[in-house]
């Protein structure tokens, strides 16, 4: 059971099935048996898009960002704000900045119109998190988020997770590092 604003860690050695479990919960893989309940209701989400629409997001170990697009374009990909049928760039950059402010200091070290390819790994991970919280997410599953981060970026990640839980978002955190 995952309650509002809680952090649950799934820890184990490589190959133990940690990532597989959260990929099932987030709709990337189908389950073979058992049940999943979301807000007390048994659910059978067909895919990751359906899970995302219902408030479950996955931050994968291998990030899924378009390197040649801006931060804002990545955050709002497939859901660009429109005005008179055209992309409303001003609103998209403004909304991206609001998401950055919601995440705090670490997310304010880059601009919404900056190319993702110019960001370091920690900043790119923040873009993935901004993508998640740009929708009405209530559970975020992190798949070994610190595997490619520096010690400083790891500390920032833990502070960010704490901040997300204060906003009522539940976290499922996968790692093979017991110290985490």
Coordinates of N, CA and C in Angstrom, one line a residue, residues 28-93:
X28 N 4.0 0.0 -18.3 CA 5.0 -0.4 -19.3 C 5.0 -1.9 -19.6
X29 N 4.8 -2.7 -18.6 CA 4.7 -4.1 -18.7 C 3.3 -4.6 -18.2
X30 N 2.9 -5.7 -18.8 CA 1.6 -6.3 -18.3 C 2.0 -7.3 -17.2
X31 N 1.1 -7.4 -16.2 CA 1.3 -8.3 -15.1 C 0.8 -9.7 -15.6
X32 N 1.4 -10.7 -15.0 CA 1.0 -12.1 -15.3 C -0.1 -12.6 -14.4
X33 N -0.1 -12.1 -13.1 CA -1.1 -12.4 -12.2 C -1.2 -11.4 -11.1
X34 N -2.1 -11.5 -10.2 CA -2.3 -10.6 -9.1 C -3.2 -9.4 -9.5
X35 N -3.3 -8.5 -8.5 CA -4.2 -7.3 -8.8 C -3.5 -6.1 -8.4
X36 N -3.9 -5.0 -9.0 CA -3.4 -3.7 -8.7 C -4.6 -2.8 -8.3
X37 N -4.6 -2.2 -7.2 CA -5.6 -1.3 -6.8 C -5.1 0.1 -6.8
X38 N -5.9 1.0 -7.3 CA -5.6 2.5 -7.3 C -6.7 3.2 -6.6
X39 N -6.5 3.9 -5.5 CA -7.5 4.5 -4.7 C -8.7 3.5 -4.4
X40 N -8.3 2.3 -4.0 CA -9.2 1.3 -3.6 C -10.0 0.6 -4.7
X41 N -9.7 0.9 -5.9 CA -10.4 0.2 -7.0 C -9.4 -0.6 -7.8
X42 N -9.8 -1.9 -8.1 CA -9.0 -2.7 -8.9 C -8.9 -2.1 -10.3
X43 N -7.7 -2.0 -10.8 CA -7.5 -1.4 -12.1 C -6.7 -2.4 -13.0
X44 N -6.9 -2.2 -14.3 CA -6.2 -2.9 -15.3 C -5.8 -1.9 -16.4
X45 N -4.8 -1.0 -16.1 CA -4.4 0.0 -17.0 C -3.7 -0.8 -18.2
X46 N -4.0 -0.4 -19.4 CA -3.5 -1.0 -20.6 C -2.1 -0.6 -21.0
X47 N -1.7 0.6 -20.6 CA -0.4 1.1 -21.1 C 0.0 2.3 -20.2
X48 N 1.2 2.8 -20.4 CA 1.8 3.9 -19.6 C 1.0 5.2 -19.8
X49 N 0.4 5.4 -21.0 CA -0.4 6.6 -21.2 C -1.6 6.6 -20.3
X50 N -2.3 5.5 -20.2 CA -3.5 5.3 -19.3 C -3.1 5.5 -17.9
X51 N -1.9 4.9 -17.5 CA -1.5 5.1 -16.1 C -1.2 6.6 -15.8
X52 N -0.5 7.3 -16.7 CA -0.2 8.7 -16.6 C -1.5 9.5 -16.4
X53 N -2.5 9.2 -17.2 CA -3.8 9.9 -17.1 C -4.5 9.7 -15.8
X54 N -4.1 8.6 -15.1 CA -4.7 8.3 -13.8 C -3.8 8.6 -12.7
X55 N -2.7 9.3 -13.0 CA -1.9 9.9 -11.9 C -0.6 9.1 -11.5
X56 N -0.2 8.1 -12.4 CA 1.0 7.3 -12.0 C 2.0 7.6 -13.1
X57 N 3.2 8.0 -12.7 CA 4.3 8.3 -13.6 C 5.6 7.5 -13.2
X58 N 6.3 7.2 -14.2 CA 7.6 6.5 -14.0 C 8.7 7.5 -14.5
X59 N 9.7 7.6 -13.7 CA 11.0 8.3 -14.1 C 12.0 7.2 -14.3
X60 N 12.2 6.9 -15.6 CA 13.1 5.7 -15.9 C 14.5 5.9 -15.6
X61 N 15.3 4.9 -15.5 CA 16.7 5.0 -15.3 C 17.4 5.6 -16.6
X62 N 16.9 5.1 -17.8 CA 17.4 5.7 -19.0 C 16.3 6.8 -19.4
X63 N 16.7 8.0 -19.4 CA 15.8 9.1 -19.6 C 15.2 9.1 -21.0
X64 N 14.0 9.5 -21.2 CA 13.4 9.6 -22.5 C 13.1 11.0 -22.9
X65 N 14.2 11.7 -23.2 CA 14.1 13.1 -23.6 C 14.5 13.3 -25.1
X66 N 13.9 14.3 -25.7 CA 14.4 14.6 -27.1 C 15.5 15.7 -27.0
X67 N 16.7 15.3 -27.2 CA 17.9 16.1 -26.9 C 17.9 17.4 -27.8
X68 N 17.2 17.4 -29.0 CA 17.3 18.5 -29.8 C 16.2 19.5 -29.6
X69 N 15.3 19.2 -28.6 CA 14.2 20.1 -28.2 C 14.5 20.8 -26.9
X70 N 13.8 21.9 -26.7 CA 14.0 22.7 -25.4 C 13.4 21.9 -24.2
X71 N 13.8 22.5 -23.1 CA 13.2 22.0 -21.8 C 11.7 22.0 -21.9
X72 N 11.1 23.2 -22.3 CA 9.7 23.3 -22.3 C 9.0 22.4 -23.3
X73 N 9.6 22.2 -24.5 CA 9.1 21.3 -25.5 C 9.0 19.9 -25.0
X74 N 10.1 19.5 -24.2 CA 10.1 18.1 -23.7 C 9.0 18.0 -22.6
X75 N 8.9 19.0 -21.7 CA 7.9 18.9 -20.6 C 6.5 18.8 -21.2
X76 N 6.2 19.5 -22.2 CA 4.8 19.5 -22.7 C 4.6 18.8 -24.0
X77 N 5.6 17.9 -24.4 CA 5.4 17.1 -25.6 C 4.1 16.4 -25.6
X78 N 3.4 16.4 -26.6 CA 2.1 15.8 -26.8 C 1.0 16.6 -26.2
X79 N 1.3 17.6 -25.4 CA 0.2 18.4 -24.8 C 0.6 19.9 -24.8
X80 N 1.2 20.4 -25.9 CA 1.5 21.8 -26.0 C 0.3 22.7 -25.8
X81 N 0.4 23.7 -25.0 CA -0.7 24.7 -24.9 C -0.9 25.4 -26.2
X82 N -2.1 25.6 -26.6 CA -2.5 26.2 -27.9 C -3.3 27.5 -27.7
X83 N -3.1 28.3 -28.7 CA -3.9 29.5 -28.8 C -4.2 29.7 -30.3
X84 N -5.5 29.8 -30.6 CA -5.9 29.9 -32.0 C -5.3 28.8 -32.9
X85 N -5.2 27.6 -32.3 CA -4.7 26.5 -33.1 C -3.2 26.4 -33.3
X86 N -2.5 27.3 -32.7 CA -1.0 27.3 -32.8 C -0.4 27.1 -31.4
X87 N 0.8 26.7 -31.3 CA 1.5 26.5 -30.0 C 1.6 27.9 -29.4
X88 N 1.2 27.9 -28.1 CA 1.3 29.2 -27.3 C 2.6 29.1 -26.6
X89 N 3.7 29.6 -27.3 CA 5.1 29.5 -26.7 C 5.2 30.2 -25.4
X90 N 4.6 31.4 -25.3 CA 4.7 32.2 -24.1 C 4.1 31.5 -22.9
X91 N 2.9 30.9 -23.1 CA 2.3 30.1 -22.0 C 3.1 28.9 -21.7
X92 N 3.7 28.2 -22.7 CA 4.5 27.0 -22.4 C 5.7 27.3 -21.6
X93 N 6.4 28.4 -22.0 CA 7.6 28.8 -21.2 C 7.2 29.3 -19.8

